[in-house]
Each structure stands twice: as C-alpha cells, then as structure tokens.
Amino acid sequence: MGLKNKKWLYFGLGAVGLGVLAYYQYTKLMNFKLSFNSVRVNSLGLNGINLNLFFNFTNYSSLKVELLSQNYTIYINDIYAATLSNTLSNIINPKANSIIGVNVNLSKSDISNLANNLKGGLLDFLDVQNIRITIREQIKIKIAGFIPYTLNYDYKTTIKEMTADKSKI
C-alpha cells in the first residue's frame, strides 16, 4: 500500500471516528432531563395573572447548548389552556444542570377564554390535587455554537406533584 493510499485510509478512519463521537454526543444530548423546578407568582389581580415557571434542564452531553427560543402549549386535564413562548436566549453548559424560565402573562380575556375552554370538565377540577397538567414544549437550540436543532418534549405532572415541595411555590 502506497503512502497516498495510507493517507486516505487514515483520513477515512478519522472521519468515521468523528462521526461515531458526534453520534454518541447527540444521543447523550437527546437523553436530556427536563423537570419542574418552581413557580413564582408576580401578580394576581382582576386584570390578570403574571407568573414565572422554572424548569430544570440537565444536559448529559459534552456539548454546549444555546436555547434560542421556547414554545409551550399547556393542557389542563387534556383541555387546551394556553400557549406561551420565550425568545430570550439561555446557555446550557455541558454536563450541567441549568434552570430555564418562562414568563406567563395571562390577561383578563385570556383567563375568560381559558375558563370557557375548561368549563365542560368543571367537575374534574373539584379534586384539585389530581388536576393533570401537560406542557408540550418545542425548544429551538443551537449545538456547539452553530448547529440548529428543535427539541420536542411533553412534560406531564399533577398539581399534587408540583406542590409536593412547598419551598418551590
């Protein structure tokens, strides 16, 4: 085997090795963990509700991730409740836990529309602790500073689970 052929062999082995490493990091990144952290009520009044929801995001990969935007569709007992978005950029460091937040600002008309959507299942809300909340998340990220990707994730919980640790409310 000539010197020219060996160079191509080494180049090919290097490319395959980089591909395997990239795939390994990708699978670790897609194995992220997202969980509820806390809620902070900023204001609650006749004109609406303003609060912040915070989530724990665990990045198991060795890749730095930038959250470009977040979109959340919220369902209460499987009934559409609201759509929220956050366009503020957040950095998720490699092999680290980070807290990401989204501001929720519901006007009086938003609350009225929500009540109209939910009134059919009003009896389900008498058992407050077992109210089911589903948050369908679409998070746009940038991996390693230049690779765009969209994560889709459904987070499911109950009021009971969210309020189990009173320090988070």
Backbone as a ProteinNet text record, in pm:
[ID]
protein_1_A
[PRIMARY]
MGLKNKKWLYFGLGAVGLGVLAYYQYTKLMNFKLSFNSVRVNSLGLNGINLNLFFNFTNYSSLKVELLSQNYTIYINDIYAATLSNTLSNIINPKANSIIGVNVNLSKSDISNLANNLKGGLLDFLDVQNIRITIREQIKIKIAGFIPYTLNYDYKTTIKEMTADKSKI
[TERTIARY]
85.1	0	90.1	63.8	145.4	110.6	198.6	181.4	51.3	16.1	-105.7	-229.1	-227.3	-340.2	-351.5	-237.2	-240.6	-302.8	-272.6	-330.5	-482.8	-532.2	-677.7	-737.9	-663.7	-709.8	-719.6	-615.2	-616.9	-727.2	-742.5	-848.6	-986	-1007.7	-1134.2	-1160.2	-1058	-1072.9	-1102.3	-1036	-1060.5	-1202.9	-1250.9	-1387.3	-1489.9	-1468.1	-1558.7	-1555.3	-1436.5	-1423.2	-1495.7	-1480.3	-1552.1	-1702.5	-1745.5	-1888.3	-1945	-1870.8	-1914.8	-1920.4	-1820.1	-1817.2	-1933.1	-1957.9	-2069	-2202.3	-2220.8	-2345.3	-2361.1	-2253.3	-2255.7	-2298.7	-2240.8	-2277.2	-2422	-2465	-2603.5	-2700.6	-2672.5	-2763.1	-2764	-2649.6	-2645.7	-2725.5	-2715.8	-2790.3	-2939.9	-2982.3	-3125.1	-3179.9	-3091.5	-3132.1	-3139.5	-3166.2	-3172.9	-3286.1	-3280	-3384.8	-3444.4	-3575	-3646.1	-3747.2	-3742.4	-3835.8	-3877.3	-3989.3	-4040.7	-3951.3	-3920.1	-3840.4	-3926.5	-3988.4	-4068.1	-4157.4	-4245	-4331.6	-4326.2	-4320.5	-4323.4	-4436.4	-4531.2	-4643.2	-4597.7	-4593.2	-4552	-4669	-4783.3	-4903.3	-5026.6	-5129.3	-5254.8	-5364.6	-5445.5	-5547.7	-5661.1	-5747.6	-5864.8	-5828	-5712.8	-5671.3	-5594	-5554.5	-5483.9	-5386.2	-5307.8	-5209.3	-5074.5	-4970.2	-4834.8	-4751.6	-4690	-4606.5	-4490.6	-4393.1	-4278	-4274.8	-4260.2	-4240.6	-4092.8	-4034.9	-3894.2	-3882	-3795.7	-3772.2	-3623.2	-3591.8	-3454	-3423.9	-3313.8	-3270.5	-3134.1	-3121.9	-2995.3	-2939	-2820.7	-2750.5	-2642.4	-2660.6	-2565.1	-2450.2	-2459.4	-2356.4	-2239.5	-2135.8	-2018.9	-2032.6	-2153.1	-2176.7	-2244.3	-2195.4	-2260.2	-2382.1	-2494.9	-2619.1	-2673	-2716.2	-2781.3	-2929.7	-3015	-3159	-3193.2	-3242.6	-3275	-3415.3	-3509.6	-3648	-3718.4	-3826.9	-3906	-4053	-4128.2	-4272.6	-4338	-4438.5	-4506.5	-4655.8	-4714.8	-4860.4	-4904.5	-4992.7	-5031.7	-5172.9	-5187.8	-5317.5	-5346.3	-5468.3	-5511.3	-5620.8	-5597.5	-5687.1	-5718	-5615.8	-5622.2	-5705.3	-5731.9	-5804.6	-5706.8	-5702.2	-5610.5	-5631.9	-5522.2	-5531.7	-5464.1	-5342	-5269.9	-5147.7	-5096.4	-4970.6	-4878.4	-4757	-4659.7	-4533.4	-4457.8	-4329.7	-4227.7	-4103.6	-3992	-3884.4	-3848.4	-3747.2	-3613.1	-3601	-3473.9	-3377.6	-3255.1	-3154.4	-3101.5	-3081.5	-3023.5	-2910.7	-2805.1	-2693.1	-2703.4	-2694.6	-2691.9	-2550.1	-2477.2	-2338.4	-2329.8	-2218.3	-2200.6	-2200.2	-2260.6	-2262.9	-2302.8	-2411.8	-2452.9	-2605.1	-2650	-2790.8	-2808.8	-2913.5	-2944.2	-3092.1	-3125.1	-3264.6	-3306.4	-3415.1	-3468.8	-3607	-3640.3	-3767.2	-3849.6	-3979.1	-4070.1	-4168.8	-4191.8	-4287.3	-4426	-4524.1	-4662.5	-4740.7	-4798.9	-4877.2	-5014	-5113.1	-5248.1	-5336.7	-5393.2	-5482.6	-5620.4	-5705.8	-5843.3	-5914.4	-5894.4	-5959.4	-5899.3	-5767.1	-5704.6	-5765.9	-5785.7	-5843.5	-5988.3	-6061.2	-6200.2	-6206.1	-6118.6	-6113.4	-6075.6	-5980.9	-5938.8	-6056.3	-6128.9	-6245	-6349.8	-6373.3	-6469.7	-6424.9	-6295	-6242.5	-6254.7	-6239.9	-6234.5	-6369.1	-6471.1	-6596	-6666.2	-6643.6	-6704.3	-6656.4	-6533.8	-6478.7	-6469.4	-6563.6	-6558.7	-6553.8	-6625.9	-6626.6	-6488.8	-6410.2	-6275.4	-6187.4	-6224.2	-6141.2	-6173.9	-6278.3	-6310.1	-6202.5	-6138.9	-6028.7	-5898.2	-5870.2	-5760.4	-5626.4	-5597	-5467.1	-5440.3	-5545.6	-5527	-5546.9	-5546.9	-5554	-5426.2	-5443.3	-5329.8	-5288	-5158.8	-5104.7	-5007.2	-5027.5	-4935.1	-4878.7	-4748.5	-4683	-4609.4	-4657.2	-4594.5	-4493.6	-4366.6	-4260.4	-4191.6	-4161.7	-4080.7	-3968.4	-3847.6	-3733.6	-3634.9	-3606.5	-3507.8	-3372.5	-3275.3	-3141.8	-3035.7	-2918.3	-2800.8	-2695.2	-2646.4	-2549.5	-2409.7	-2316.6	-2176	-2159.3	-2250.9	-2238.7	-2285.3	-2318.8	-2356.1	-2456.1	-2493.1	-2584.1	-2724.9	-2820.9	-2957	-3033.3	-3119.3	-3198.5	-3322	-3431.4	-3553.3	-3583.1	-3596	-3633.3	-3783.6	-3851.6	-3993.3	-4005.2	-4079.9	-4085.3	-4220.8	-4282.2	-4405.8	-4373.4	-4405	-4384.7	-4521	-4538.9	-4667.5	-4650.8	-4743.8	-4740	-4881.3	-4893.2	-5020.4	-4994.5	-5101.9	-5087.8	-5025.7	-5065	-5011.2	-4859.2	-4809.4	-4665.4	-4594.2	-4655.7	-4592.1	-4585.4	-4681.4	-4686.1	-4632	-4575.9	-4523.3	-4414.1	-4331.1	-4227	-4271.9	-4323.3	-4381.3	-4278.2	-4149	-4047.3	-4037.4	-4099.2	-4090.3	-4205.1	-4292.4	-4406.5	-4397.4
-116	0	122.8	213.6	333	436.5	536.7	645.4	721.7	740.2	810.8	734.6	602.9	520.7	520	521.1	523.9	653.9	766.3	894.7	888.9	829.7	818.8	724.5	620.2	527.1	597.7	673	747.8	853.3	921.1	1021.9	956.5	843.6	771.7	724	669.1	625.1	743.1	855.9	976.6	1027.3	1027	1073.2	981.8	852	757.1	777.1	794.8	817.6	943.6	1052	1176.4	1157.8	1083.9	1057	979.3	878	798	885.6	969.8	1058.9	1158.9	1216	1310.6	1242.8	1122.4	1049.2	1018.2	979.5	949.3	1073.2	1189.6	1313.1	1352	1330.7	1360.3	1275.9	1145.7	1059.6	1100.1	1143.1	1190.4	1319.9	1407.9	1533.5	1507.5	1414.4	1384.7	1310.4	1265	1198.1	1299.9	1427	1533.3	1506.8	1572.8	1559.9	1698.1	1704.9	1829.5	1803.3	1883.9	1866.3	2001.8	2002.2	2125.2	2165.9	2295.4	2346.9	2427	2533.4	2617.1	2711.2	2778.4	2880.5	3001.8	3118.8	3242.4	3329.2	3360.2	3446.3	3590.8	3664.4	3805.2	3895.4	3869	3946.9	3863	3887.5	3815.8	3916.6	3950.1	4050.2	4040.6	4141.3	4143.6	4158.8	4217.3	4239.1	4122.2	4025.8	3910.2	3850	3757.5	3684.6	3695.6	3720.5	3720.3	3632.2	3528.8	3439	3388.9	3333.1	3272	3123.5	3040.9	2897.2	2867.7	2786.1	2749.6	2598.4	2554.6	2412.8	2382.9	2261.8	2213	2146	2181.1	2119.6	2059.4	1927	1858.3	1815.6	1863.9	1831.7	1728.9	1605.8	1498.7	1494.6	1571	1563.3	1655.7	1647.9	1735.1	1858	1881.1	1991.4	2108.3	2227.7	2349	2374.9	2407.1	2425.9	2565.7	2633.9	2763.1	2747.4	2780.2	2779.3	2908.7	2897.2	3015.5	3064.4	2970.7	3006.3	2884.6	2912.1	2805.9	2835.8	2734.6	2746.8	2637.1	2675.5	2583.1	2586.7	2471.2	2459.8	2383.2	2444.7	2388.9	2333.2	2212.5	2145.9	2115.2	2140.6	2107.9	2002.4	1886.2	1770.8	1744.3	1750.8	1724.1	1825.9	1942.5	2050.4	2164.5	2216.2	2326.3	2442.3	2495.1	2605.7	2732	2720.6	2840.9	2801.9	2899.2	2884.8	2995.4	2959.5	3054.5	3044.8	3153.7	3147.6	3233.4	3200.9	3273.8	3282.7	3403.5	3420.6	3465.9	3468.1	3503.7	3386.5	3414.2	3311	3265.8	3135.1	3076.6	2983.6	2978.7	2887.9	2768.5	2648.3	2523.6	2468.3	2467.5	2421.6	2269.5	2217.4	2072.3	2006	1887.7	1805.9	1888.2	1965.6	2054	2062.1	2105.7	2135.9	2286.4	2326.3	2467.5	2488.9	2609.4	2644.6	2737.4	2698.7	2783.9	2830.7	2951	3006.9	3060	3070.9	3131.5	3216.9	3336	3425.6	3397	3387.8	3364	3489.5	3551.5	3672	3649.3	3620	3593.4	3713.7	3772.9	3887.1	3838.7	3933.7	3901.9	3823	3862.4	3790.7	3651.5	3636.5	3503.8	3410.6	3463.3	3383.2	3347.6	3441.8	3415.9	3305.2	3313.3	3209.4	3075	3075.2	2952.6	2892.4	2976	2927.3	2867.8	2931.2	2877.6	2742	2728	2600.5	2490.1	2526.9	2426.3	2397.3	2479.8	2464.2	2330.9	2268.1	2138	2032	2045.6	1947.7	2002.5	2090.6	2158.5	2062.9	1952	1856.7	1796.8	1786.6	1732.8	1822.8	1950.3	2045.9	2051.1	1977.9	1973.9	1899.4	1803.2	1728.5	1796.5	1911.7	1999.1	1925.9	1843.1	1777.5	1685.4	1635.5	1542.7	1607.1	1739.6	1807.3	1774.8	1725.3	1687	1805.5	1827.2	1933.9	1870.6	1901	1857.5	1982.3	1988.8	2100.8	2043.4	2077.4	2032.6	2140.3	2103.3	2201	2181.7	2293.9	2294.5	2394.5	2342.3	2424.3	2425	2545	2558.7	2586.6	2505.1	2515.7	2529.9	2569	2571	2488.8	2383.3	2292	2331.6	2333.8	2363	2496.4	2587.9	2722.1	2742.2	2633	2655.6	2555.2	2449.9	2350	2371.6	2419.1	2440.5	2308	2297.8	2177	2213.6	2140.1	2161.7	2038.1	2058.7	1951.2	1958.8	1847.3	1839.3	1748.2	1795.4	1722.5	1745.5	1641.1	1653.2	1629.4	1728.3	1718.7	1702	1595.5	1567.4	1563.4	1627.8	1631.6	1654	1661.4	1695.1	1809	1875.1	1981.1	1922.6	1800.7	1735	1720.8	1677.1	1661.7	1796.6	1897.2	2029.5	2096.2	2068.3	2134.1	2045.8	1930.9	1840	1907.7	1986.4	2059.9	2204.8	2243.5	2376.8	2487.9	2458.1	2560.7	2608.1	2535.4	2570.6	2660.4	2697.5	2781.9	2914.5
0	0	0	-95.3	-108.2	-2.1	6.7	103	78.4	-49.5	-84.2	-35.5	-52	-6.7	146.1	217.3	363.1	413.7	346.5	387.2	376.9	269.1	252.9	357.1	390.5	493.4	628.5	665.4	792.1	792.4	681.6	670	688.4	625.2	636.7	779.1	844	983.1	1075.5	1052.2	1132.1	1113.3	990.5	962.2	1028.8	1021.7	1086.4	1237.8	1294.3	1438.7	1482.6	1407	1439.2	1427.6	1329.3	1312.3	1430	1475.6	1590.8	1715.7	1736.6	1852.2	1847.1	1730	1715.3	1743.1	1694.2	1718.8	1867.6	1932.7	2076.2	2155.9	2123.4	2193.4	2163.5	2040.5	2001.9	2084	2098.6	2175.3	2322.9	2377	2515.1	2529.9	2431.1	2434.8	2427.4	2342.3	2327.8	2449.8	2537.2	2660.4	2775.2	2741.8	2841.8	2940.9	3054	3154.6	3178.6	3174.4	3199.1	3309.6	3413.9	3525.4	3580.6	3649.7	3709.6	3825	3832.9	3942.9	4039.3	3988.8	4077.8	3997.4	4071	4013	4104.9	4044.9	4123.6	4070.2	4156.7	4118.5	4136.8	4025.8	4030.3	4065.5	4004.5	4036	4006.3	4085.4	4073	4106	4006.5	4030.1	3931	3934.1	3846.8	3699.2	3671.7	3533	3473.4	3556.6	3503.4	3601.6	3548.7	3628.4	3559.1	3637	3583.8	3674.7	3615.4	3695.2	3611.4	3677.8	3611.3	3644.7	3541.9	3560	3536.9	3623.3	3609.4	3597.6	3505.7	3480.7	3495.7	3543.6	3548.3	3414.4	3352.8	3227.2	3253.4	3240.6	3261.6	3126.6	3096.6	2972.5	3005.7	2960.2	2987.8	2887.8	2781.8	2677.7	2709.7	2626.9	2639.3	2550	2499.6	2407	2476.7	2449.4	2498.3	2410	2473.9	2401	2430.1	2326.2	2343.9	2311.6	2408.4	2383.7	2312.2	2189.9	2111.5	2139.5	2151.1	2181.2	2238.1	2309.6	2370.6	2345.8	2305.7	2289.4	2372	2447.9	2537.2	2508.3	2487.3	2476.8	2600.6	2678.4	2807.4	2799.9	2851.7	2860	3006.8	3050	3184.9	3172.7	3233.1	3218.2	3070.9	2987.4	2843.4	2765.5	2823.6	2755.6	2733.6	2610.9	2579.2	2675.5	2731.3	2826.1	2773.1	2724.7	2682.2	2599.8	2526.9	2455.4	2504.8	2542.5	2594.9	2512.7	2510.5	2440.2	2512.8	2489.7	2548.5	2440.9	2402.4	2298.3	2355.4	2488.5	2548.7	2537.3	2501.4	2484.4	2620.6	2636.6	2757.7	2716.4	2796.4	2770.2	2864.9	2808.5	2885.4	2871.9	2980.6	2976.9	2969.5	2917.8	2908.4	3045.3	3052.4	3173.8	3295.8	3280.6	3389.4	3398.4	3513.3	3535	3520	3452.7	3435.9	3463.1	3503.5	3525	3412	3342.2	3236.7	3280.3	3242.5	3285.8	3171.1	3197.8	3101.2	3179.7	3130.1	3193.4	3138.3	3227	3189.6	3225.3	3126	3148.2	3086.2	3170.5	3123	3153.9	3049.8	3067.8	3112.7	3143.8	3184.3	3073.7	2947.1	2835.9	2817.4	2839.2	2833.1	2937.3	3056.8	3166.2	3133.3	3074.2	3034.6	2929.5	2827.9	2724.4	2784.5	2877	2944.3	3021.2	3094.2	3170.8	3077.6	2961.2	2864.4	2811	2784.5	2735	2838.9	2965.9	3072	3137.1	3112	3186.1	3161.5	3047.6	3021.6	3118.3	3167.2	3261	3401.3	3438.3	3567.3	3685.5	3677.8	3789.2	3813.2	3705.9	3720.2	3807.2	3818.2	3891.5	4040.7	4083.2	4225	4302.1	4239.3	4300.1	4257.7	4319.8	4277.4	4272.2	4370.7	4377.5	4258.4	4195	4083.8	3947.3	3941.7	3812.5	3735.7	3613.3	3529.1	3441.8	3435.8	3352	3253.6	3126.5	3022	2956.5	2946.6	2880.1	2760	2642.3	2517.6	2479	2481	2461.5	2327.8	2265.8	2144.3	2170.6	2183.6	2220.8	2105.6	2053.2	1944.9	2007.8	1967.9	2025.8	1916.6	1961.5	1875.5	1948.3	1882.8	1942	1895.4	1990.3	1962.5	1890.5	1911.7	1856.9	1714.8	1641.3	1501.8	1442.4	1512.5	1456.9	1514.8	1433	1485.2	1495	1598.5	1617.6	1699.7	1681.4	1758.5	1842	1974.2	2066.4	2091	2079.5	2112.6	2234.4	2334.3	2460.5	2525.7	2580.4	2656.7	2803.8	2885.9	3029.8	3094.3	3172.7	3235.9	3386.8	3457.4	3603.1	3655.9	3787	3851	3949.4	3992.4	4092.3	4218.9	4253.7	4373.1	4363.5	4248.2	4230.3	4233	4170.9	4164.1	4301.4	4387.5	4517.9	4629.7	4596.3	4698.9	4781	4716	4786.2	4796.3	4910.3	4929.8	4910.4	4918.6	4901.8	4757.5	4664.1	4523.1	4477.9	4569.9	4532.9	4605.8
[MASK]
+++++++++++++++++++++++++++++++++++++++++++++++++++++++++++++++++++++++++++++++++++++++++++++++++++++++++++++++++++++++++++++++++++++++++++++++++++++++++++++++++++++++++

